[in-house]
């Protein structure tokens, strides 16, 4: 306990000043953000976990050792229904982090309180932290207010699977938005093909293609490359490529995407784009992304 108290005294001024200054930019950035309260990990969707994992250079499995509630004058701006805690914990496993991590880490966490103002039982709890290194060894900063979730075996495996997909060599790039759309009508009524190019963060080509034939349901596919071939297909729901599309694409094709098309071709392209959006379904977020 003496070591915990000493660590608290040494680290708290840095952590608190970091909330108010750019030393701790991520936590400061998310102070006004309202999210669904942790630690109900079972309420987080696939998209929620990808949102957290995609922005976290450090993901760790940690067992909470000590919790010290901050006094109001120390805590700064804390949202209603929460109490800011200084937390320290023992690292049980580093799930992601190229630079490694100290065996004992500390961070600030805005814990939800119940109707009586009581904190959840967090001491000795095992949690997954989505974070980045802080200003000093052993300090970390959560990438969002709710970036601490219970470390159940199932959740650990889900996080590992998502992180593996994110760092894979063939991982789909982040989608920034829609580019130009093109439509070619077929030789018979009801036949046609639309191709829609997407803008990506790293500039890699990604495009959607929608094919219509008389008497058949429209077929669509996404291509990660310059050429759309027979290997292109629609992404599996709950996959990283599905997430990139479902959680990024706008609900309708904007006017600028069809500005070079005739009125008839533009209408066809919009209808084909709707096929893609309907097939993708809702993104499924239950929290405000970081």
Short mmCIF file of C-alpha atoms in Angstrom, two decimals:
data_model
loop_
_atom_site.label_atom_id
_atom_site.label_comp_id
_atom_site.label_asym_id
_atom_site.label_seq_id
_atom_site.Cartn_x
_atom_site.Cartn_y
_atom_site.Cartn_z
CA UNK A 1 0.00 0.00 0.00
CA UNK A 2 2.92 2.32 0.72
CA UNK A 3 4.22 1.84 -2.81
CA UNK A 4 0.76 2.50 -4.20
CA UNK A 5 0.44 5.70 -2.19
CA UNK A 6 3.87 6.85 -3.33
CA UNK A 7 3.05 6.10 -6.96
CA UNK A 8 -0.21 7.99 -6.59
CA UNK A 9 1.55 11.03 -5.15
CA UNK A 10 4.16 11.02 -7.89
CA UNK A 11 1.91 10.24 -10.83
CA UNK A 12 -1.30 12.09 -9.98
CA UNK A 13 0.05 15.62 -10.58
CA UNK A 14 1.22 14.53 -14.02
CA UNK A 15 -2.05 12.79 -14.84
CA UNK A 16 -4.18 15.67 -13.60
CA UNK A 17 -2.13 18.28 -15.43
CA UNK A 18 -2.34 16.05 -18.47
CA UNK A 19 -6.13 16.23 -18.36
CA UNK A 20 -5.94 20.01 -18.59
CA UNK A 21 -2.87 20.27 -20.84
CA UNK A 22 -1.76 18.61 -24.10
CA UNK A 23 0.45 16.14 -22.18
CA UNK A 24 -2.61 13.89 -22.02
CA UNK A 25 -4.33 14.95 -25.27
CA UNK A 26 -6.52 11.91 -25.78
CA UNK A 27 -8.19 12.00 -22.39
CA UNK A 28 -8.62 15.75 -22.59
CA UNK A 29 -10.13 15.43 -26.04
CA UNK A 30 -12.80 13.05 -24.81
CA UNK A 31 -13.83 14.76 -21.60
CA UNK A 32 -17.04 16.21 -23.11
CA UNK A 33 -17.88 13.00 -24.95
CA UNK A 34 -20.93 11.07 -23.78
CA UNK A 35 -20.81 7.31 -24.24
CA UNK A 36 -22.52 4.28 -22.88
CA UNK A 37 -20.99 3.51 -19.53
CA UNK A 38 -18.42 0.77 -19.04
CA UNK A 39 -17.90 -1.92 -17.83
CA UNK A 40 -20.74 -3.75 -19.64
CA UNK A 41 -18.57 -5.34 -22.31
CA UNK A 42 -21.37 -7.63 -23.49
CA UNK A 43 -23.21 -4.51 -24.66
CA UNK A 44 -20.43 -3.55 -27.07
CA UNK A 45 -20.90 -4.51 -30.69
CA UNK A 46 -18.28 -5.63 -33.19
CA UNK A 47 -18.14 -2.07 -34.53
CA UNK A 48 -17.65 -0.66 -31.01
CA UNK A 49 -14.62 -2.87 -30.39
CA UNK A 50 -13.11 -2.08 -33.80
CA UNK A 51 -13.58 1.64 -33.13
CA UNK A 52 -11.53 1.29 -29.96
CA UNK A 53 -8.91 -1.12 -31.30
CA UNK A 54 -8.35 0.82 -34.51
CA UNK A 55 -7.24 3.93 -32.62
CA UNK A 56 -5.27 2.25 -29.82
CA UNK A 57 -1.54 1.61 -30.35
CA UNK A 58 -1.51 -0.18 -27.00
CA UNK A 59 -4.00 -2.84 -25.89
CA UNK A 60 -3.36 -4.61 -22.61
CA UNK A 61 -4.95 -7.16 -20.29
CA UNK A 62 -4.60 -5.68 -16.81
CA UNK A 63 -5.60 -6.71 -13.28
CA UNK A 64 -6.58 -3.69 -11.22
CA UNK A 65 -4.46 -3.41 -8.09
CA UNK A 66 -5.50 -0.14 -6.55
CA UNK A 67 -8.13 2.57 -7.03
CA UNK A 68 -8.05 6.07 -5.59
CA UNK A 69 -11.08 8.33 -6.19
CA UNK A 70 -10.05 11.87 -6.98
CA UNK A 71 -11.39 14.77 -4.99
CA UNK A 72 -13.61 17.17 -6.98
CA UNK A 73 -10.91 19.84 -6.97
CA UNK A 74 -8.47 17.30 -8.42
CA UNK A 75 -10.73 15.60 -10.93
CA UNK A 76 -11.53 18.51 -13.23
CA UNK A 77 -14.50 18.25 -15.59
CA UNK A 78 -16.21 14.89 -15.00
CA UNK A 79 -19.53 14.04 -16.69
CA UNK A 80 -22.63 13.58 -14.58
CA UNK A 81 -23.04 10.08 -13.22
CA UNK A 82 -19.29 9.39 -13.20
CA UNK A 83 -16.40 9.68 -10.78
CA UNK A 84 -12.80 10.06 -11.90
CA UNK A 85 -10.40 7.49 -10.50
CA UNK A 86 -6.67 7.12 -10.38
CA UNK A 87 -6.13 3.45 -11.18
CA UNK A 88 -3.06 1.26 -11.12
CA UNK A 89 -2.87 -2.32 -12.26
CA UNK A 90 -0.61 -5.25 -13.02
CA UNK A 91 -0.21 -6.11 -16.71
CA UNK A 92 -1.23 -9.71 -17.30
CA UNK A 93 -0.66 -9.62 -21.02
CA UNK A 94 0.18 -7.20 -23.79
CA UNK A 95 -2.23 -7.78 -26.65
CA UNK A 96 -0.87 -4.98 -28.82
CA UNK A 97 2.08 -2.66 -28.36
CA UNK A 98 5.29 -2.53 -30.36
CA UNK A 99 7.21 -0.61 -27.69
CA UNK A 100 6.21 -2.95 -24.88
CA UNK A 101 4.69 -1.92 -21.57
CA UNK A 102 5.72 -1.60 -17.93
CA UNK A 103 4.61 -4.42 -15.60
CA UNK A 104 2.71 -1.89 -13.46
CA UNK A 105 0.67 0.83 -15.16
CA UNK A 106 -1.49 3.73 -14.02
CA UNK A 107 -4.24 5.66 -15.73
CA UNK A 108 -7.31 7.83 -15.15
CA UNK A 109 -10.76 6.33 -15.57
CA UNK A 110 -14.19 7.94 -15.35
CA UNK A 111 -16.19 5.19 -13.67
CA UNK A 112 -20.00 5.19 -13.77
CA UNK A 113 -21.74 5.38 -10.41
CA UNK A 114 -25.13 3.98 -9.45
CA UNK A 115 -28.17 5.92 -8.22
CA UNK A 116 -26.64 6.06 -4.73
CA UNK A 117 -23.36 7.38 -6.04
CA UNK A 118 -21.58 4.08 -5.44
CA UNK A 119 -18.71 2.95 -7.64
CA UNK A 120 -18.65 -0.47 -9.32
CA UNK A 121 -16.40 -3.09 -7.74
CA UNK A 122 -13.25 -2.66 -9.79
CA UNK A 123 -10.45 -3.65 -7.40
CA UNK A 124 -8.89 -6.96 -8.48
CA UNK A 125 -11.04 -6.90 -11.62
CA UNK A 126 -9.39 -7.88 -14.90
CA UNK A 127 -9.89 -5.40 -17.72
CA UNK A 128 -8.83 -4.76 -21.29
CA UNK A 129 -7.43 -1.27 -21.83
CA UNK A 130 -7.36 0.45 -25.21
CA UNK A 131 -4.71 3.10 -24.70
CA UNK A 132 -1.54 4.81 -25.75
CA UNK A 133 1.63 5.53 -23.79
CA UNK A 134 1.54 8.49 -21.42
CA UNK A 135 4.19 11.05 -20.69
CA UNK A 136 6.17 8.87 -18.26
CA UNK A 137 7.06 5.17 -18.01
CA UNK A 138 4.14 3.25 -16.60
CA UNK A 139 1.60 5.93 -17.46
CA UNK A 140 -1.00 5.18 -20.11
CA UNK A 141 -3.95 7.14 -21.44
CA UNK A 142 -7.23 5.63 -22.55
CA UNK A 143 -8.19 6.45 -26.12
CA UNK A 144 -11.76 7.15 -25.00
CA UNK A 145 -13.66 7.47 -21.75
CA UNK A 146 -15.09 3.95 -22.12
CA UNK A 147 -11.89 2.32 -23.38
CA UNK A 148 -11.73 0.05 -20.33
CA UNK A 149 -13.82 -3.11 -20.64
CA UNK A 150 -14.04 -6.36 -18.62
CA UNK A 151 -11.49 -8.96 -19.68
CA UNK A 152 -13.62 -12.07 -20.04
CA UNK A 153 -12.02 -14.95 -22.00
CA UNK A 154 -14.50 -14.43 -24.83
CA UNK A 155 -13.79 -10.69 -24.99
CA UNK A 156 -10.03 -11.24 -25.00
CA UNK A 157 -10.37 -13.62 -27.96
CA UNK A 158 -12.65 -11.21 -29.79
CA UNK A 159 -10.20 -8.36 -29.32
CA UNK A 160 -7.29 -10.52 -30.48
CA UNK A 161 -9.21 -11.56 -33.60
CA UNK A 162 -10.05 -7.95 -34.44
CA UNK A 163 -6.48 -6.78 -33.88
CA UNK A 164 -5.15 -9.58 -36.09
CA UNK A 165 -7.46 -8.41 -38.87
CA UNK A 166 -6.40 -4.78 -38.41
CA UNK A 167 -2.68 -5.52 -38.74
CA UNK A 168 -2.95 -8.15 -41.48
CA UNK A 169 -1.01 -7.46 -44.65
CA UNK A 170 -4.20 -7.50 -46.72
CA UNK A 171 -6.28 -5.46 -44.25
CA UNK A 172 -8.75 -3.17 -46.03
CA UNK A 173 -7.84 0.51 -45.77
CA UNK A 174 -9.84 3.10 -43.89
CA UNK A 175 -12.57 4.57 -46.07
CA UNK A 176 -12.76 8.36 -46.23
CA UNK A 177 -15.79 8.67 -48.49
CA UNK A 178 -17.19 8.26 -51.98
CA UNK A 179 -15.50 9.17 -55.22
CA UNK A 180 -17.05 9.15 -58.67
CA UNK A 181 -19.76 6.79 -59.83
CA UNK A 182 -20.22 5.42 -63.34
CA UNK A 183 -23.11 3.56 -64.90
CA UNK A 184 -23.38 1.66 -68.16
CA UNK A 185 -26.81 0.52 -69.35
CA UNK A 186 -27.10 -2.91 -70.93
CA UNK A 187 -28.47 -3.78 -74.34
CA UNK A 188 -31.79 -4.99 -72.92
CA UNK A 189 -34.19 -3.39 -70.47
CA UNK A 190 -33.25 -3.97 -66.83
CA UNK A 191 -29.60 -4.71 -67.58
CA UNK A 192 -26.75 -2.49 -66.40
CA UNK A 193 -23.64 -2.10 -64.29
CA UNK A 194 -22.60 0.60 -61.84
CA UNK A 195 -19.11 1.14 -60.50
CA UNK A 196 -18.47 3.45 -57.55
CA UNK A 197 -14.97 4.39 -56.48
CA UNK A 198 -14.15 5.03 -52.83
CA UNK A 199 -11.59 7.38 -51.34
CA UNK A 200 -9.22 5.71 -48.89
CA UNK A 201 -6.81 6.97 -46.27
CA UNK A 202 -3.73 5.42 -47.86
CA UNK A 203 -4.81 5.92 -51.47
CA UNK A 204 -5.32 2.21 -52.20
CA UNK A 205 -8.04 1.58 -54.79
CA UNK A 206 -11.37 0.31 -53.50
CA UNK A 207 -14.51 0.17 -55.60
CA UNK A 208 -18.06 -1.13 -55.50
CA UNK A 209 -19.63 -2.82 -58.50
CA UNK A 210 -23.32 -3.57 -58.89
CA UNK A 211 -24.57 -5.78 -61.73
CA UNK A 212 -28.19 -6.05 -62.84
CA UNK A 213 -29.62 -8.62 -65.21
CA UNK A 214 -33.27 -9.09 -66.24
CA UNK A 215 -35.13 -11.51 -63.98
CA UNK A 216 -32.31 -11.69 -61.40
CA UNK A 217 -31.59 -10.02 -58.11
CA UNK A 218 -28.88 -7.33 -58.31
CA UNK A 219 -25.42 -8.64 -57.43
CA UNK A 220 -22.76 -6.47 -55.88
CA UNK A 221 -19.14 -6.83 -54.88
CA UNK A 222 -16.26 -4.81 -53.49
CA UNK A 223 -12.82 -4.87 -55.10
CA UNK A 224 -9.58 -4.07 -53.27
CA UNK A 225 -7.51 -3.32 -56.32
CA UNK A 226 -7.48 -1.70 -59.73
CA UNK A 227 -9.32 -4.53 -61.44
CA UNK A 228 -12.76 -5.91 -60.62
CA UNK A 229 -12.66 -9.64 -61.37
CA UNK A 230 -14.63 -12.76 -60.53
CA UNK A 231 -12.88 -13.00 -57.16
CA UNK A 232 -14.57 -9.81 -55.96
CA UNK A 233 -17.56 -10.40 -53.72
CA UNK A 234 -19.64 -8.78 -51.03
CA UNK A 235 -17.97 -8.73 -47.58
CA UNK A 236 -19.12 -11.09 -44.86
CA UNK A 237 -21.15 -9.35 -42.11
CA UNK A 238 -19.01 -8.78 -39.04
CA UNK A 239 -15.76 -8.71 -41.03
CA UNK A 240 -13.33 -5.80 -41.07
CA UNK A 241 -14.17 -4.95 -44.68
CA UNK A 242 -17.88 -4.94 -43.80
CA UNK A 243 -17.10 -2.59 -40.89
CA UNK A 244 -15.11 -0.23 -43.10
CA UNK A 245 -18.08 0.07 -45.46
CA UNK A 246 -21.09 -0.14 -43.14
CA UNK A 247 -19.69 2.33 -40.63
CA UNK A 248 -18.38 4.86 -43.15
CA UNK A 249 -20.48 5.03 -46.30
CA UNK A 250 -23.24 7.68 -46.41
CA UNK A 251 -26.85 6.50 -46.74
CA UNK A 252 -27.27 7.93 -50.24
CA UNK A 253 -25.08 8.69 -53.24
CA UNK A 254 -24.27 12.43 -53.18
CA UNK A 255 -24.77 14.65 -56.19
CA UNK A 256 -21.06 15.20 -56.70
CA UNK A 257 -20.53 11.46 -57.23
CA UNK A 258 -22.86 11.45 -60.27
CA UNK A 259 -22.15 14.93 -61.58
CA UNK A 260 -20.80 13.62 -64.91
CA UNK A 261 -23.69 11.22 -65.55
CA UNK A 262 -26.88 11.77 -67.46
CA UNK A 263 -30.06 12.08 -65.44
CA UNK A 264 -31.08 8.52 -66.31
CA UNK A 265 -27.69 7.03 -65.50
CA UNK A 266 -27.49 9.01 -62.26
CA UNK A 267 -30.85 7.59 -61.15
CA UNK A 268 -29.66 4.07 -61.94
CA UNK A 269 -26.44 4.61 -60.00
CA UNK A 270 -28.35 5.88 -56.97
CA UNK A 271 -30.63 2.84 -57.05
CA UNK A 272 -27.65 0.51 -57.32
CA UNK A 273 -25.91 2.23 -54.42
CA UNK A 274 -29.03 1.68 -52.34
CA UNK A 275 -28.66 -2.05 -53.02
CA UNK A 276 -25.24 -1.94 -51.35
CA UNK A 277 -26.40 0.07 -48.33
CA UNK A 278 -29.39 -2.20 -47.75
CA UNK A 279 -27.21 -5.30 -48.02
CA UNK A 280 -24.62 -3.94 -45.57
CA UNK A 281 -27.25 -3.13 -42.97
CA UNK A 282 -26.69 -0.89 -39.95
CA UNK A 283 -23.21 -0.41 -38.53
CA UNK A 284 -24.41 -1.39 -35.08
CA UNK A 285 -22.51 1.10 -32.96
CA UNK A 286 -23.81 1.48 -29.41
CA UNK A 287 -21.33 4.18 -28.38
CA UNK A 288 -20.04 7.46 -29.75
CA UNK A 289 -16.81 6.60 -31.60
CA UNK A 290 -13.57 8.27 -30.59
#
